[in-house]
Short mmCIF file of N, CA and C in Angstrom, two decimals:
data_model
loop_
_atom_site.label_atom_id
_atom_site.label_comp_id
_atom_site.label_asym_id
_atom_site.label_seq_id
_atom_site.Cartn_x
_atom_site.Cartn_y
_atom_site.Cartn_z
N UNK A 1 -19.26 5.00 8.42
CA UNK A 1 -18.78 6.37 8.42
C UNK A 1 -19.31 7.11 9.63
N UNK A 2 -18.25 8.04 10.02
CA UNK A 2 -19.21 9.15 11.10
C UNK A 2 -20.45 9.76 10.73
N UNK A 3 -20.95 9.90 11.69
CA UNK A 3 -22.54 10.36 11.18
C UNK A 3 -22.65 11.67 11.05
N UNK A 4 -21.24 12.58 11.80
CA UNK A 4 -21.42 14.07 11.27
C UNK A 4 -19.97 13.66 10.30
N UNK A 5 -20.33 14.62 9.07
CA UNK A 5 -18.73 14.52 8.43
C UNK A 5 -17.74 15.30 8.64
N UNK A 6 -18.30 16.49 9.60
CA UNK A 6 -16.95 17.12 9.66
C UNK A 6 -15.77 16.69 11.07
N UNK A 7 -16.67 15.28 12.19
CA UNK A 7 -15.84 15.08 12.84
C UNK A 7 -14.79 13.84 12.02
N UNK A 8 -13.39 13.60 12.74
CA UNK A 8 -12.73 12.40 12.33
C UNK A 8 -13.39 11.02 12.34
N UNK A 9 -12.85 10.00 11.82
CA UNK A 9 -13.30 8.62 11.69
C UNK A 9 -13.13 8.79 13.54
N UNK A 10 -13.54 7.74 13.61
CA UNK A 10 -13.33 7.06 14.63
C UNK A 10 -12.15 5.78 14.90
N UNK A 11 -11.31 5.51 15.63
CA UNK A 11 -10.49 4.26 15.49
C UNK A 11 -11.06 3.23 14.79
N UNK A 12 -11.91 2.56 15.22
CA UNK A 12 -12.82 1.39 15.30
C UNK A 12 -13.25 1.42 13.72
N UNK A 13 -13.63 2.60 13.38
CA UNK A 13 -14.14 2.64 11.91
C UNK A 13 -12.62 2.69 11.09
N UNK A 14 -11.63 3.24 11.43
CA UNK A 14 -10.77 3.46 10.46
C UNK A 14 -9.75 2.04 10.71
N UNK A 15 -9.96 1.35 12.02
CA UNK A 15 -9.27 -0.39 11.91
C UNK A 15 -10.10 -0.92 10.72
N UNK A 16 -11.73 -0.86 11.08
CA UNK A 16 -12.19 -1.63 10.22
C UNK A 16 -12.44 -1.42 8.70
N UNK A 17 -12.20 -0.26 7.96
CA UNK A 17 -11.33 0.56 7.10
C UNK A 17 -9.96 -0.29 6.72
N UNK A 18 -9.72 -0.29 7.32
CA UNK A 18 -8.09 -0.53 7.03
C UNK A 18 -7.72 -2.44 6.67
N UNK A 19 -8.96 -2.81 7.52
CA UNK A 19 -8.63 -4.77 7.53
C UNK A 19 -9.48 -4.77 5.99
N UNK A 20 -10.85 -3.96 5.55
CA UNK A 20 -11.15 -4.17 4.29
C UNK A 20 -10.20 -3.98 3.35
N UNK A 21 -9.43 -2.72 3.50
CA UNK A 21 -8.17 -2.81 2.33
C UNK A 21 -7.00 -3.64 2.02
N UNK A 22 -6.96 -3.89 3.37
CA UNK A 22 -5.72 -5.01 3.62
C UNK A 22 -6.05 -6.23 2.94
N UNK A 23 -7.58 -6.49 3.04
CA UNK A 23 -8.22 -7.91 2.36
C UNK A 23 -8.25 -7.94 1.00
N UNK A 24 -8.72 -6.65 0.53
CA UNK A 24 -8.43 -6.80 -1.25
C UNK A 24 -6.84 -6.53 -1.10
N UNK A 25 -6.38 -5.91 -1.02
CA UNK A 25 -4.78 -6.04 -1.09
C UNK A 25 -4.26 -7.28 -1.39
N UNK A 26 -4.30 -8.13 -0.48
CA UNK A 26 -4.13 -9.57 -0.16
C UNK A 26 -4.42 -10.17 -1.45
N UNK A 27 -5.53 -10.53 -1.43
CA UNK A 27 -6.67 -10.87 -2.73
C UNK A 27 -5.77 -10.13 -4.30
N UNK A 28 -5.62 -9.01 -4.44
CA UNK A 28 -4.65 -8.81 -5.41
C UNK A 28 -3.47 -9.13 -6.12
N UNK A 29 -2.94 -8.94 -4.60
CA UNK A 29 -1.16 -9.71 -4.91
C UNK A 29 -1.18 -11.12 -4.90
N UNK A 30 -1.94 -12.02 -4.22
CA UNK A 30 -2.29 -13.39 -4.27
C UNK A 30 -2.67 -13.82 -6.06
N UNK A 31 -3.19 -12.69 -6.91
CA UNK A 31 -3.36 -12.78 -8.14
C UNK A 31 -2.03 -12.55 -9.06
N UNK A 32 -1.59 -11.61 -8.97
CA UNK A 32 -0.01 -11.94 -9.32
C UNK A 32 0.88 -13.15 -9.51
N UNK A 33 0.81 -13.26 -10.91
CA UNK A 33 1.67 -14.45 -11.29
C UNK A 33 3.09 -14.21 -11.81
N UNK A 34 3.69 -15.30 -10.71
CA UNK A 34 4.92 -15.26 -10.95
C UNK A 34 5.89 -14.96 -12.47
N UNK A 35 5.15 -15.83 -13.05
CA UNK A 35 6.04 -16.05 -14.17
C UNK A 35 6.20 -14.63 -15.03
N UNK A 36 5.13 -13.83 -14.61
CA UNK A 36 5.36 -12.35 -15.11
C UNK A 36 5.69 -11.59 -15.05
N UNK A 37 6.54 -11.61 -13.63
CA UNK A 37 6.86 -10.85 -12.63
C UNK A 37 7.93 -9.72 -13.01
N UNK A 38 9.01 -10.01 -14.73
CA UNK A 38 9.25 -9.19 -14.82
C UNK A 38 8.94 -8.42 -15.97
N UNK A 39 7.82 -8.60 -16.21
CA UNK A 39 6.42 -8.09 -17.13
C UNK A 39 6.42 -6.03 -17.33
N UNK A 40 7.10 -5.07 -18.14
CA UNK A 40 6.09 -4.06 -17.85
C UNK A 40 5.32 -3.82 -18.82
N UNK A 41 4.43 -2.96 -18.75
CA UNK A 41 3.34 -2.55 -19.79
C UNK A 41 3.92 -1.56 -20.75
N UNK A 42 5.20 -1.06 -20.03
CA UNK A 42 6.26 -0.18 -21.13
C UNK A 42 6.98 -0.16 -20.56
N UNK A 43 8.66 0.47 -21.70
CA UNK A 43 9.61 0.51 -21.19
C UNK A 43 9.87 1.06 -20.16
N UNK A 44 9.49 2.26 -19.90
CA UNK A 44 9.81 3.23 -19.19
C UNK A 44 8.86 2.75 -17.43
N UNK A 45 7.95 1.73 -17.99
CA UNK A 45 7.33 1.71 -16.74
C UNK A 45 7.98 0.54 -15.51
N UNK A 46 7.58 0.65 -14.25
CA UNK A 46 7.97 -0.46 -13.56
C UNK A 46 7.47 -1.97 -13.87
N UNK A 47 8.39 -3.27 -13.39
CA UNK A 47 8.09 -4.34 -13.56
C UNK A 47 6.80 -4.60 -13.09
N UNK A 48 5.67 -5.79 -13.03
CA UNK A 48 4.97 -5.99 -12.58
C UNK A 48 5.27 -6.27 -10.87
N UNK A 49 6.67 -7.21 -11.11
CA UNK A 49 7.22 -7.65 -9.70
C UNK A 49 7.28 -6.44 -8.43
N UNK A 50 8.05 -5.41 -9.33
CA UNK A 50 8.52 -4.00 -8.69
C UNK A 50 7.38 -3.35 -7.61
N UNK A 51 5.92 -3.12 -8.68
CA UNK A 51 4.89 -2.70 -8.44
C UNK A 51 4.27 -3.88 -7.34
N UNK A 52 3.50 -5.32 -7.20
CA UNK A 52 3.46 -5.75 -6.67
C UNK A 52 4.41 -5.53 -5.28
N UNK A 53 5.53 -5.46 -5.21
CA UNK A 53 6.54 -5.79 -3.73
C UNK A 53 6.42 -3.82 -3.12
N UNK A 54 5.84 -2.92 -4.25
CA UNK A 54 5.62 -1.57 -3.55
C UNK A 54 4.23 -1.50 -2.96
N UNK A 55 3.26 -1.84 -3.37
CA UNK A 55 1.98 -2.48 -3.14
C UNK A 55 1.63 -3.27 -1.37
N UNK A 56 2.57 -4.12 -1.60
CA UNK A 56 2.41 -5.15 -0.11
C UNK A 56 3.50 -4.01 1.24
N UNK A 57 4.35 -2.88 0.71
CA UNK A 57 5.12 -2.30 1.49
C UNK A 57 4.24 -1.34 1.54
N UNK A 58 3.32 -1.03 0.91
CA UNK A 58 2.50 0.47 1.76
C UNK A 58 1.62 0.53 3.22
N UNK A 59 1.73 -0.92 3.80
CA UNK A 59 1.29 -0.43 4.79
C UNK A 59 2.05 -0.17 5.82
N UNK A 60 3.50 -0.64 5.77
CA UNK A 60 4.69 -0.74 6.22
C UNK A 60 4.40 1.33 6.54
N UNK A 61 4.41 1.65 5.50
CA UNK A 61 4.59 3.06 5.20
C UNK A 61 2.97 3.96 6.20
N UNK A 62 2.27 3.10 6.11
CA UNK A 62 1.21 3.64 6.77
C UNK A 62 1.18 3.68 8.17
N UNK A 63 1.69 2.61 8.53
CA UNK A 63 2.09 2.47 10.13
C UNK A 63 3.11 3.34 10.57
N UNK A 64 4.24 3.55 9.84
CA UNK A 64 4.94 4.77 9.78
C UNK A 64 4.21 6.23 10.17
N UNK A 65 3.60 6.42 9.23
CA UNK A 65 3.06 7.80 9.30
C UNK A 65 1.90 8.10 10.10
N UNK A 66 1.51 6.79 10.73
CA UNK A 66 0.37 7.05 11.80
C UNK A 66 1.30 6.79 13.06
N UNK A 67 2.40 6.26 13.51
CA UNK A 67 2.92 6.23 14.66
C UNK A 67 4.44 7.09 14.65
N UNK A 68 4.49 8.40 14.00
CA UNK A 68 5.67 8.95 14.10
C UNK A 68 5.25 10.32 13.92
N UNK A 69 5.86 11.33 15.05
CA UNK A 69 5.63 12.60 14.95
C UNK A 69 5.80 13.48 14.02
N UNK A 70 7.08 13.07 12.83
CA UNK A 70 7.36 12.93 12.08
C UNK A 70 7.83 12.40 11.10
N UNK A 71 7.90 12.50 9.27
CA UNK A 71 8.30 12.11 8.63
C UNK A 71 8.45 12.93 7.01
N UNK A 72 10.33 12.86 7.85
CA UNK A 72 10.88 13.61 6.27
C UNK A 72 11.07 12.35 5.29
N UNK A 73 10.37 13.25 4.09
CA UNK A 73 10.86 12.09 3.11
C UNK A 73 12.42 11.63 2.37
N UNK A 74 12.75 13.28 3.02
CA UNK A 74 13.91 13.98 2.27
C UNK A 74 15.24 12.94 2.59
N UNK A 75 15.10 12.50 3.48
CA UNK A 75 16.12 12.12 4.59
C UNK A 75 16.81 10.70 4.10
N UNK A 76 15.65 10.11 3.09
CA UNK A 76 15.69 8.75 2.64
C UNK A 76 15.83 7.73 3.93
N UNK A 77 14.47 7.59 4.27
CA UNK A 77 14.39 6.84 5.69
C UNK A 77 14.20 5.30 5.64
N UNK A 78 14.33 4.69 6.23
CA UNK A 78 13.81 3.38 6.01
C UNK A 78 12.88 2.73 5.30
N UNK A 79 12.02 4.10 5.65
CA UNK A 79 10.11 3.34 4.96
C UNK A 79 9.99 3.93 3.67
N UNK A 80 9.23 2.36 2.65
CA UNK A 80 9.26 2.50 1.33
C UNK A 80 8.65 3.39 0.93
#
């Protein structure tokens, strides 16, 4: 972490931030078994599959919103 808190991360801290999450991420969905995939915990809720494949697309979405001046959500854009 920065050593004052009210400045920003630093790159370097927020890459290495980002490869720890990416690693349990990984580690998660790698736990995901197929055969359950269209598993929910209720009706109303999403599949297990659903959730898993929104899961592995958020960083899709993160790279998005760190390399674009903007982003309407409204617009229904590409990113999940």
């Amino acid at each position: 972490t920065s050593p004052d808190p009210t400045m920003p991360a630093s790159p370097a801290e927020l890459y290495a931030d980002l490869d720890l999450e990416l690693a349990a991420t990984r580690r998660v969905l790698e736990l995901v078994p197929f055969e359950h995939w269209d598993w929910k915990p209720h009706e109303k809720s999403f599949s297990l599959g659903k959730l898993a494949t929104h899961l592995a697309a958020l960083p899709r979405f993160a790279e998005a919103m760190a390399t674009s001046d903007e982003l309407d959500m409204a617009t229904g854009g590409d990113v999940p």
